[in-house]
CSV table of C-alpha atoms in Angstrom, one decimal:
chain,number,residue,atom,x,y,z
L,1,MET,CA,-56.9,-28.5,20.1
L,2,LYS,CA,-58.9,-31.0,21.9
L,3,PHE,CA,-60.7,-30.9,24.6
L,4,VAL,CA,-58.7,-34.0,27.7
L,5,GLU,CA,-61.3,-35.2,30.3
L,6,TYR,CA,-58.1,-36.2,33.0
L,7,ILE,CA,-60.3,-38.6,35.2
L,8,TRP,CA,-59.0,-39.9,38.7
L,9,LEU,CA,-60.4,-41.6,41.6
L,10,GLU,CA,-59.9,-40.4,45.7
L,11,GLY,CA,-60.7,-41.8,49.2
L,12,SER,CA,-62.1,-45.6,50.0
L,13,GLY,CA,-64.8,-48.1,50.2
L,14,SER,CA,-68.1,-46.6,49.9
L,15,ASP,CA,-66.7,-43.1,50.2
L,16,ARG,CA,-64.3,-43.5,46.9
L,17,ILE,CA,-65.4,-40.6,44.1
L,18,VAL,CA,-64.3,-40.0,40.9
L,19,ARG,CA,-62.8,-36.6,40.1
L,20,SER,CA,-61.8,-35.1,36.6
L,21,ARG,CA,-60.4,-32.4,35.6
L,22,SER,CA,-59.7,-30.9,31.3
L,23,ARG,CA,-57.1,-29.4,29.1
L,24,LEU,CA,-56.6,-28.6,25.7
L,25,LEU,CA,-54.0,-31.0,23.8
L,26,PRO,CA,-52.6,-30.4,20.6
L,27,LEU,CA,-53.5,-33.7,19.4
L,28,ILE,CA,-53.5,-34.3,15.8
L,29,ASP,CA,-54.2,-38.1,15.2
L,30,ALA,CA,-58.3,-38.9,14.8
L,31,ASN,CA,-57.3,-42.0,16.9
L,32,PRO,CA,-54.6,-41.1,19.2
L,33,ARG,CA,-53.0,-44.0,21.4
L,34,LEU,CA,-52.3,-43.8,25.0
L,35,GLU,CA,-48.7,-42.3,24.7
L,36,ASP,CA,-50.2,-38.8,22.9
L,37,PHE,CA,-52.0,-38.1,26.6
L,38,PRO,CA,-48.9,-36.7,28.2
L,39,VAL,CA,-48.9,-37.7,32.7
L,40,TRP,CA,-50.1,-34.5,34.1
L,41,SER,CA,-48.4,-32.5,37.1
L,42,LEU,CA,-50.8,-30.8,39.6
L,43,ALA,CA,-48.8,-28.9,42.2
L,44,SER,CA,-51.9,-28.2,43.7
L,45,ALA,CA,-53.7,-30.2,47.5
L,46,SER,CA,-57.3,-29.2,46.7
L,47,VAL,CA,-57.3,-31.3,43.3
L,48,VAL,CA,-55.7,-34.3,44.8
L,49,GLN,CA,-55.8,-35.3,48.1
L,50,LEU,CA,-52.2,-35.7,49.2
L,51,PRO,CA,-50.4,-35.9,52.7
L,52,ASP,CA,-49.3,-32.2,54.2
L,53,ASP,CA,-45.9,-33.0,53.4
L,54,ALA,CA,-46.6,-33.9,49.6
L,55,GLN,CA,-45.7,-31.6,47.0
L,56,GLY,CA,-48.1,-32.4,44.6
L,57,ALA,CA,-49.8,-36.1,42.3
L,58,LEU,CA,-48.9,-37.3,39.1
L,59,LEU,CA,-51.8,-38.4,36.6
L,60,LEU,CA,-50.4,-41.1,34.7
L,61,PRO,CA,-53.0,-42.1,32.3
L,62,VAL,CA,-53.8,-45.8,31.6
L,63,CYS,CA,-57.0,-46.2,29.7
L,64,HIS,CA,-58.7,-43.7,26.8
L,65,ALA,CA,-62.1,-43.3,25.4
L,66,ARG,CA,-64.1,-40.9,23.2
L,67,ASP,CA,-66.0,-37.9,25.1
L,68,PRO,CA,-69.7,-38.7,23.7
L,69,LEU,CA,-71.3,-35.6,25.8
L,70,ARG,CA,-69.1,-33.1,23.5
L,71,ASP,CA,-69.5,-32.1,19.8
L,72,GLY,CA,-65.9,-33.0,18.2
L,73,ASP,CA,-63.1,-35.5,18.5
L,74,HIS,CA,-62.6,-35.3,22.2
L,75,HIS,CA,-61.3,-37.7,24.6
L,76,LEU,CA,-62.0,-39.3,28.7
L,77,VAL,CA,-58.6,-40.2,30.0
L,78,LEU,CA,-58.6,-42.6,33.1
L,79,CYS,CA,-55.3,-42.4,35.4
L,80,GLU,CA,-53.8,-43.6,38.0
L,81,VAL,CA,-52.4,-41.4,41.1
L,82,PHE,CA,-48.7,-40.8,42.1
L,83,GLY,CA,-47.3,-38.7,44.1
L,84,SER,CA,-45.1,-36.1,43.1
L,85,ASP,CA,-41.8,-38.9,44.2
L,86,GLY,CA,-43.3,-41.4,41.4
L,87,ARG,CA,-44.7,-43.6,43.8
L,88,GLU,CA,-48.2,-44.6,44.1
L,89,HIS,CA,-50.7,-42.6,45.8
L,90,ALA,CA,-52.6,-44.5,48.6
L,91,SER,CA,-55.7,-44.8,46.7
L,92,ASN,CA,-54.7,-46.0,43.7
L,93,THR,CA,-56.3,-49.4,43.9
L,94,ARG,CA,-55.3,-50.4,40.2
L,95,ALA,CA,-52.0,-50.6,41.2
L,96,GLU,CA,-53.9,-53.7,43.2
L,97,LEU,CA,-55.3,-55.1,40.2
L,98,ARG,CA,-51.5,-55.0,38.3
L,99,ALA,CA,-49.9,-56.6,41.2
L,100,VAL,CA,-52.6,-59.4,40.9
L,101,LEU,CA,-51.7,-59.7,37.2
L,102,ASP,CA,-48.1,-59.7,37.6
L,103,ALA,CA,-48.3,-62.4,40.3
L,104,GLY,CA,-49.5,-64.8,37.8
L,105,ALA,CA,-53.7,-63.6,36.6
L,106,ARG,CA,-52.7,-62.5,33.6
L,107,ARG,CA,-51.2,-65.9,32.3
L,108,GLN,CA,-54.5,-67.4,33.6
L,109,GLN,CA,-56.4,-65.5,30.9
L,110,VAL,CA,-59.1,-64.5,33.7
L,111,TRP,CA,-62.2,-62.8,31.9
L,112,MET,CA,-64.1,-60.6,34.1
L,113,ALA,CA,-67.9,-58.9,33.4
L,114,PHE,CA,-69.7,-56.7,35.6
L,115,ASP,CA,-73.7,-55.9,36.1
L,116,GLN,CA,-73.7,-52.5,37.7
L,117,PRO,CA,-77.1,-51.9,39.7
L,118,CYS,CA,-78.0,-47.9,39.7
L,119,SER,CA,-81.1,-45.3,41.0
L,120,LEU,CA,-81.8,-42.4,40.9
L,121,ARG,CA,-83.3,-39.3,42.4
L,122,TRP,CA,-84.6,-36.5,41.0
L,123,ILE,CA,-83.3,-32.8,42.4
L,124,ASP,CA,-85.8,-30.1,43.5
L,125,ASP,CA,-84.1,-27.5,41.7
L,126,GLU,CA,-85.8,-24.8,44.4
L,127,SER,CA,-83.5,-26.4,47.6
L,128,ASN,CA,-80.8,-28.3,45.0
L,129,SER,CA,-81.3,-31.4,47.1
L,130,ALA,CA,-82.6,-34.5,46.8
L,131,GLY,CA,-86.9,-34.4,47.3
L,132,ALA,CA,-88.7,-36.9,48.9
L,133,SER,CA,-91.8,-36.6,46.4
L,134,GLN,CA,-89.5,-36.6,43.5
L,135,GLY,CA,-87.4,-39.2,44.3
L,136,CYS,CA,-90.4,-41.4,43.7
L,137,ASP,CA,-91.3,-40.0,40.3
L,138,PRO,CA,-90.9,-41.6,37.4
L,139,VAL,CA,-90.3,-38.7,35.4
L,140,GLY,CA,-87.5,-36.1,37.0
L,141,PRO,CA,-88.1,-32.5,37.2
L,142,ARG,CA,-86.6,-31.8,33.5
L,143,GLY,CA,-89.2,-34.1,31.6
L,144,LEU,CA,-86.9,-37.0,31.5
L,145,SER,CA,-87.6,-40.7,32.7
L,146,ALA,CA,-84.7,-42.9,34.3
L,147,HIS,CA,-85.5,-45.2,31.2
L,148,ASP,CA,-84.3,-42.3,29.1
L,149,VAL,CA,-81.7,-41.7,31.6
L,150,ALA,CA,-80.6,-45.2,31.0
L,151,GLU,CA,-81.2,-45.4,27.7
L,152,LEU,CA,-79.1,-41.8,26.8
L,153,HIS,CA,-76.3,-43.9,28.8
L,154,ALA,CA,-76.3,-46.7,26.5
L,155,LEU,CA,-76.0,-45.0,23.8
L,156,GLN,CA,-73.2,-42.5,25.0
L,157,CYS,CA,-71.4,-45.7,26.3
L,158,LEU,CA,-71.2,-47.0,22.7
L,159,GLN,CA,-70.0,-44.0,21.4
L,160,ALA,CA,-67.5,-43.6,23.4
L,161,GLY,CA,-66.7,-47.3,22.2
L,162,LEU,CA,-66.6,-48.7,25.7
L,163,SER,CA,-67.8,-52.1,26.1
L,164,PHE,CA,-71.1,-51.4,26.8
L,165,CYS,CA,-73.2,-55.2,27.0
L,166,GLY,CA,-76.6,-54.0,27.9
L,167,ILE,CA,-79.2,-52.1,30.5
L,168,GLU,CA,-82.0,-54.2,32.3
L,169,ALA,CA,-84.9,-52.4,34.5
L,170,ALA,CA,-85.3,-53.5,37.7
L,171,ALA,CA,-88.6,-53.8,40.6
L,172,GLU,CA,-88.5,-50.1,40.5
L,173,PRO,CA,-89.1,-47.8,37.6
L,174,TRP,CA,-85.7,-45.3,38.6
L,175,GLN,CA,-83.4,-48.8,39.5
L,176,TRP,CA,-81.4,-50.1,36.3
L,177,GLN,CA,-78.9,-52.1,35.5
L,178,PHE,CA,-76.0,-52.0,33.1
L,179,SER,CA,-73.4,-54.6,32.1
L,180,ILE,CA,-69.6,-53.6,31.2
L,181,GLY,CA,-67.4,-56.4,28.7
L,182,PRO,CA,-66.1,-58.1,28.4
L,183,ARG,CA,-66.2,-57.0,24.5
L,184,ASN,CA,-64.7,-55.2,22.1
L,185,GLN,CA,-61.3,-54.9,24.2
L,186,ARG,CA,-58.1,-54.0,23.2
L,187,ARG,CA,-55.3,-57.0,23.4
L,188,ASP,CA,-53.0,-54.8,24.7
L,189,GLU,CA,-55.1,-55.2,27.8
L,190,PRO,CA,-55.8,-58.0,29.9
L,191,PRO,CA,-59.7,-58.7,29.9
L,192,MET,CA,-60.1,-58.2,33.5
L,193,ILE,CA,-58.2,-54.7,34.0
L,194,GLN,CA,-59.7,-53.5,30.8
L,195,ALA,CA,-63.9,-54.3,32.5
L,196,ALA,CA,-62.6,-52.6,35.6
L,197,ASP,CA,-61.6,-49.2,33.6
L,198,GLN,CA,-64.0,-49.1,31.9
L,199,LEU,CA,-66.6,-48.8,34.6
L,200,TRP,CA,-65.6,-46.7,36.0
L,201,LEU,CA,-65.4,-44.6,33.1
L,202,ALA,CA,-69.4,-45.8,32.4
L,203,ARG,CA,-70.1,-44.8,35.9
L,204,HIS,CA,-68.3,-40.8,35.2
L,205,LEU,CA,-70.7,-41.2,32.4
L,206,LEU,CA,-73.9,-41.9,34.3
L,207,GLN,CA,-73.1,-39.4,36.7
L,208,ARG,CA,-72.4,-36.8,34.3
L,209,ILE,CA,-75.8,-37.8,32.1
L,210,ALA,CA,-77.7,-37.9,35.2
L,211,ALA,CA,-76.5,-34.3,36.0
L,212,ASP,CA,-78.0,-33.3,33.1
L,213,ALA,CA,-81.4,-34.7,33.7
L,214,GLY,CA,-81.9,-32.9,37.5
L,215,ALA,CA,-80.8,-36.4,39.0
L,216,ILE,CA,-78.2,-38.1,41.6
L,217,VAL,CA,-77.2,-41.5,41.0
L,218,HIS,CA,-76.5,-43.9,43.3
L,219,PHE,CA,-74.8,-47.1,42.6
L,220,GLY,CA,-75.2,-48.7,46.5
L,221,SER,CA,-78.5,-48.6,48.9
L,222,TRP,CA,-81.4,-46.3,47.8
L,223,GLN,CA,-84.9,-46.3,49.7
L,224,GLY,CA,-88.3,-48.4,48.1
L,225,ARG,CA,-91.2,-46.9,48.0
L,226,SER,CA,-92.9,-49.6,49.6
L,227,ARG,CA,-90.2,-51.9,50.8
L,228,GLY,CA,-88.1,-49.9,52.7
L,229,ALA,CA,-83.9,-49.8,52.2
L,230,ILE,CA,-83.0,-52.0,48.7
L,231,HIS,CA,-79.5,-53.0,48.3
L,232,GLY,CA,-78.1,-53.9,45.1
L,233,SER,CA,-75.2,-55.8,44.4
L,234,LEU,CA,-72.7,-55.4,41.7
L,235,ARG,CA,-72.9,-58.7,40.3
L,236,THR,CA,-69.5,-59.7,38.9
L,237,ARG,CA,-68.8,-62.6,36.3
L,238,PHE,CA,-65.7,-64.6,35.6
L,239,SER,CA,-63.5,-67.1,34.4
L,240,THR,CA,-60.1,-68.6,33.9
L,241,ALA,CA,-58.5,-70.2,31.5
L,242,ALA,CA,-59.7,-73.4,33.8
L,243,THR,CA,-62.8,-73.3,33.6
L,244,ARG,CA,-63.0,-72.5,30.2
L,245,GLY,CA,-60.8,-76.0,29.5
L,246,GLN,CA,-62.2,-79.4,28.9
L,247,GLY,CA,-61.7,-79.5,33.2
L,248,GLY,CA,-64.0,-76.3,33.2
L,249,PRO,CA,-66.7,-78.3,35.6
L,250,ARG,CA,-63.8,-79.3,38.1
L,251,ALA,CA,-61.9,-76.2,38.3
L,252,VAL,CA,-65.7,-74.1,38.9
L,253,ALA,CA,-66.3,-76.5,42.1
L,254,ALA,CA,-62.0,-75.7,43.4
L,255,ALA,CA,-62.8,-72.3,42.7
L,256,LEU,CA,-66.6,-71.9,44.3
L,257,ASP,CA,-64.7,-73.8,47.3
L,258,ARG,CA,-61.8,-71.2,47.5
L,259,LEU,CA,-64.0,-68.3,47.8
L,260,GLN,CA,-66.3,-69.6,50.1
L,261,ALA,CA,-63.5,-70.3,52.4
L,262,ARG,CA,-62.4,-67.0,52.6
L,263,ARG,CA,-65.6,-65.3,52.9
L,264,ASP,CA,-64.8,-62.8,55.5
L,265,GLU,CA,-61.5,-61.8,53.8
L,266,HIS,CA,-63.1,-61.0,50.9
L,267,LEU,CA,-66.5,-58.8,52.5
L,268,ARG,CA,-64.1,-56.3,53.9
L,269,VAL,CA,-62.7,-56.0,50.4
L,270,TYR,CA,-66.5,-55.8,48.8
L,271,GLY,CA,-67.5,-53.1,51.3
L,272,CYS,CA,-68.9,-55.0,54.0
L,273,ALA,CA,-70.9,-56.6,51.7
L,274,VAL,CA,-74.7,-56.0,51.1
L,275,PRO,CA,-76.6,-56.7,54.4
L,276,ARG,CA,-79.2,-58.8,53.5
L,277,ARG,CA,-79.1,-62.6,55.0
L,278,GLU,CA,-80.0,-63.5,52.3
L,279,HIS,CA,-77.3,-62.5,50.0
L,280,ASP,CA,-74.6,-62.6,52.4
L,281,GLY,CA,-72.2,-65.5,51.0
L,282,GLU,CA,-73.9,-66.2,47.6
L,283,LEU,CA,-72.2,-67.6,44.7
L,284,ARG,CA,-73.4,-68.6,41.6
L,285,ALA,CA,-71.8,-71.0,39.1
L,286,ASP,CA,-73.6,-70.6,35.3
L,287,GLY,CA,-73.2,-73.1,32.8
L,288,VAL,CA,-71.8,-75.7,34.8
L,289,HIS,CA,-73.0,-79.4,33.9
L,290,ALA,CA,-71.3,-83.0,32.6
L,291,GLY,CA,-69.5,-82.0,29.6
L,292,ALA,CA,-69.3,-78.1,29.7
L,293,THR,CA,-67.6,-75.1,30.6
L,294,GLY,CA,-68.9,-72.1,32.9
L,295,GLN,CA,-68.0,-69.1,34.6
L,296,ILE,CA,-68.5,-67.7,38.3
L,297,GLU,CA,-70.8,-65.1,39.4
L,298,GLU,CA,-69.7,-63.1,42.7
L,299,LEU,CA,-72.6,-61.6,43.9
L,300,ARG,CA,-72.0,-60.1,47.9
L,301,ALA,CA,-69.9,-57.2,46.8
L,302,ARG,CA,-71.7,-53.7,47.1
L,303,GLY,CA,-73.2,-52.0,44.5
L,304,ASP,CA,-70.9,-49.2,45.3
L,305,ALA,CA,-67.7,-51.6,45.7
L,306,ASP,CA,-64.2,-50.7,43.9
L,307,PRO,CA,-64.3,-52.9,40.6
L,308,TYR,CA,-60.3,-52.8,40.6
L,309,ARG,CA,-60.1,-54.1,44.4
L,310,VAL,CA,-63.3,-56.8,43.7
L,311,ALA,CA,-61.6,-58.1,40.7
L,312,ALA,CA,-58.1,-58.5,42.7
L,313,ARG,CA,-59.7,-60.2,45.5
L,314,ILE,CA,-61.6,-62.6,43.1
L,315,SER,CA,-58.3,-63.3,41.2
L,316,ALA,CA,-55.7,-63.5,43.9
L,317,THR,CA,-58.6,-66.1,45.9
L,318,VAL,CA,-59.3,-68.6,43.0
L,319,LEU,CA,-55.9,-68.9,41.6
L,320,ASP,CA,-54.4,-69.0,44.9
L,321,ILE,CA,-52.0,-65.9,44.5
L,322,ALA,CA,-49.9,-65.3,48.1
L,323,ASP,CA,-51.8,-61.9,49.8
L,324,GLU,CA,-47.8,-61.1,50.6
L,325,LEU,CA,-47.2,-60.6,46.4
L,326,MET,CA,-49.3,-57.5,46.4
L,327,SER,CA,-51.1,-55.2,48.9
L,328,PHE,CA,-54.6,-54.5,49.6
L,329,ASP,CA,-54.3,-51.9,51.9
L,330,PRO,CA,-52.1,-49.7,51.2
L,331,PRO,CA,-51.2,-50.9,47.5
L,332,SER,CA,-47.6,-51.0,47.8
L,333,PRO,CA,-44.9,-48.7,46.2
L,334,ARG,CA,-43.5,-48.7,42.4
L,335,SER,CA,-41.8,-46.3,40.6
L,336,LEU,CA,-43.7,-43.9,38.5
L,337,ALA,CA,-41.1,-45.1,35.5
L,338,ALA,CA,-41.9,-48.9,35.7
L,339,VAL,CA,-45.6,-48.3,35.2
L,340,ALA,CA,-45.0,-46.1,32.4
């Protein structure tokens, strides 16, 4: 018997949270396939937030990884949430990204990677709340520094088999950044949706590791000791077959024009963006010069933005996919059978 932790998302915007529930499954293969993890039916509204008239929810596995925090061959399974009638739950923003892929992004071979900012706040063990004095200490109450937590998180992500690309220290000792994708990705899923899936798994692992170290993780804004509030951006790096081809510079320029033209729509999806004016509307094209191709960096999203919505909005704009082909709020209903 193996422990399998089913993971799903609830809420929207900055209130989006990761929920999980574990079960034991008789998995025989040491390297199970996604099909080996069954759909889990949950009847309790306290487990998944559902409308009053809903009869329950279904957790459909869409991505799995090794569980590095349990000894043995155990697994993490990321799920989409559906109602008992097989229709997508309102919180299922991964469905938006699937709709964009079906509308043309899959053919255009969109690649994406995310640079995730994060900060740690040490927990005051006596009051079980974030201590103001401890929040600025480089070493927490259990003897671990933010550096220790960042290093441990990196190792655990690698053990889980995620497309982890590196970590970087930031201005404050408790402020770090890690990068996800694209590397070591499966061929059965587009790189864009894999990167978003794995960012959610990496966020979940960091929250679990930080809790064991006596800390709380913030992916959005945090309070600096000397400079006031600091606002992190979820840096999204992306390219398409066109930007990577021979006409890359022209394709990048066209993509930048489209992204700037739909600025307000993007900021709404990104969670109103970072409030600093110097970052408002910031886009950057890397490696673009005569005879070369490049990628685009999107810096406008909040650090705690939903990568599914960020990826869907960028792809729809750059590839000129009509908004009516997908739904950004809420997702369009689809049958569970069609997805599975």
